[in-house]
Amino acid sequence: MRTEVSSTNANDRYDVLVVEKYEDGAGTEKSNWTRVGVAFAHKDGNGLNVELRAIPVSGKLVIRRH
């Protein structure tokens, strides 16, 4: 698995999301993004504090810069 790491700033905020794929009535694949929390970078830039409001059933989270 390849991971790209970019530097973080202590003021950075990240949205914690759950992504669910589904097909619409025409059979087109779509995605539903649900925000379940927020994450903030540590002051030293070497980690994140994550605050969840919900836990996904799938166990998979996506963290994206706000």
mmCIF file of N, CA and C in Angstrom, residues 25-48:
data_model
loop_
_atom_site.group_PDB
_atom_site.id
_atom_site.type_symbol
_atom_site.label_atom_id
_atom_site.label_comp_id
_atom_site.label_asym_id
_atom_site.label_seq_id
_atom_site.Cartn_x
_atom_site.Cartn_y
_atom_site.Cartn_z
ATOM 1 N N GLY A 25 -31.339 5.252 -9.507
ATOM 2 C CA GLY A 25 -32.389 4.565 -10.261
ATOM 3 C C GLY A 25 -31.989 4.178 -11.677
ATOM 4 N N ALA A 26 -31.029 4.923 -12.266
ATOM 5 C CA ALA A 26 -30.575 4.640 -13.631
ATOM 6 C C ALA A 26 -29.418 3.646 -13.649
ATOM 7 N N GLY A 27 -28.981 3.175 -12.465
ATOM 8 C CA GLY A 27 -27.883 2.213 -12.403
ATOM 9 C C GLY A 27 -26.502 2.852 -12.359
ATOM 10 N N THR A 28 -26.446 4.169 -12.211
ATOM 11 C CA THR A 28 -25.168 4.877 -12.130
ATOM 12 C C THR A 28 -24.635 4.803 -10.702
ATOM 13 N N GLU A 29 -23.340 4.448 -10.575
ATOM 14 C CA GLU A 29 -22.753 4.380 -9.240
ATOM 15 C C GLU A 29 -22.511 5.780 -8.697
ATOM 16 N N LYS A 30 -22.952 6.004 -7.473
ATOM 17 C CA LYS A 30 -22.801 7.298 -6.804
ATOM 18 C C LYS A 30 -22.214 7.064 -5.421
ATOM 19 N N SER A 31 -21.791 8.147 -4.777
ATOM 20 C CA SER A 31 -21.241 8.062 -3.426
ATOM 21 C C SER A 31 -21.959 9.038 -2.509
ATOM 22 N N ASN A 32 -22.216 8.605 -1.297
ATOM 23 C CA ASN A 32 -22.802 9.450 -0.266
ATOM 24 C C ASN A 32 -21.752 9.645 0.824
ATOM 25 N N TRP A 33 -21.351 10.911 1.066
ATOM 26 C CA TRP A 33 -20.341 11.242 2.064
ATOM 27 C C TRP A 33 -21.054 11.766 3.307
ATOM 28 N N THR A 34 -20.813 11.134 4.462
ATOM 29 C CA THR A 34 -21.414 11.556 5.714
ATOM 30 C C THR A 34 -20.305 11.953 6.688
ATOM 31 N N ARG A 35 -20.367 13.176 7.186
ATOM 32 C CA ARG A 35 -19.367 13.642 8.143
ATOM 33 C C ARG A 35 -19.704 13.079 9.516
ATOM 34 N N VAL A 36 -18.758 12.353 10.106
ATOM 35 C CA VAL A 36 -18.991 11.729 11.409
ATOM 36 C C VAL A 36 -18.053 12.268 12.489
ATOM 37 N N GLY A 37 -17.208 13.223 12.130
ATOM 38 C CA GLY A 37 -16.308 13.777 13.127
ATOM 39 C C GLY A 37 -15.368 14.797 12.538
ATOM 40 N N VAL A 38 -14.374 15.159 13.349
ATOM 41 C CA VAL A 38 -13.396 16.166 12.960
ATOM 42 C C VAL A 38 -12.047 15.748 13.534
ATOM 43 N N ALA A 39 -10.966 16.175 12.888
ATOM 44 C CA ALA A 39 -9.618 15.881 13.375
ATOM 45 C C ALA A 39 -8.789 17.156 13.317
ATOM 46 N N PHE A 40 -7.886 17.287 14.273
ATOM 47 C CA PHE A 40 -7.000 18.446 14.333
ATOM 48 C C PHE A 40 -5.563 17.956 14.438
ATOM 49 N N ALA A 41 -4.663 18.630 13.734
ATOM 50 C CA ALA A 41 -3.247 18.253 13.759
ATOM 51 C C ALA A 41 -2.615 18.626 15.091
ATOM 52 N N HIS A 42 -1.684 17.788 15.551
ATOM 53 C CA HIS A 42 -0.896 18.115 16.739
ATOM 54 C C HIS A 42 -0.004 19.301 16.427
ATOM 55 N N LYS A 43 0.377 20.042 17.448
ATOM 56 C CA LYS A 43 1.228 21.219 17.250
ATOM 57 C C LYS A 43 2.556 20.870 16.598
ATOM 58 N N ASP A 44 3.087 19.669 16.892
ATOM 59 C CA ASP A 44 4.367 19.283 16.293
ATOM 60 C C ASP A 44 4.208 18.700 14.890
ATOM 61 N N GLY A 45 2.953 18.571 14.413
ATOM 62 C CA GLY A 45 2.702 18.085 13.060
ATOM 63 C C GLY A 45 2.858 16.591 12.888
ATOM 64 N N ASN A 46 3.042 15.836 13.984
ATOM 65 C CA ASN A 46 3.291 14.400 13.872
ATOM 66 C C ASN A 46 2.101 13.531 14.239
ATOM 67 N N GLY A 47 0.910 14.069 14.204
ATOM 68 C CA GLY A 47 -0.257 13.254 14.519
ATOM 69 C C GLY A 47 -1.532 14.066 14.471
ATOM 70 N N LEU A 48 -2.633 13.387 14.741
ATOM 71 C CA LEU A 48 -3.954 14.014 14.723
ATOM 72 C C LEU A 48 -4.733 13.610 15.961
#
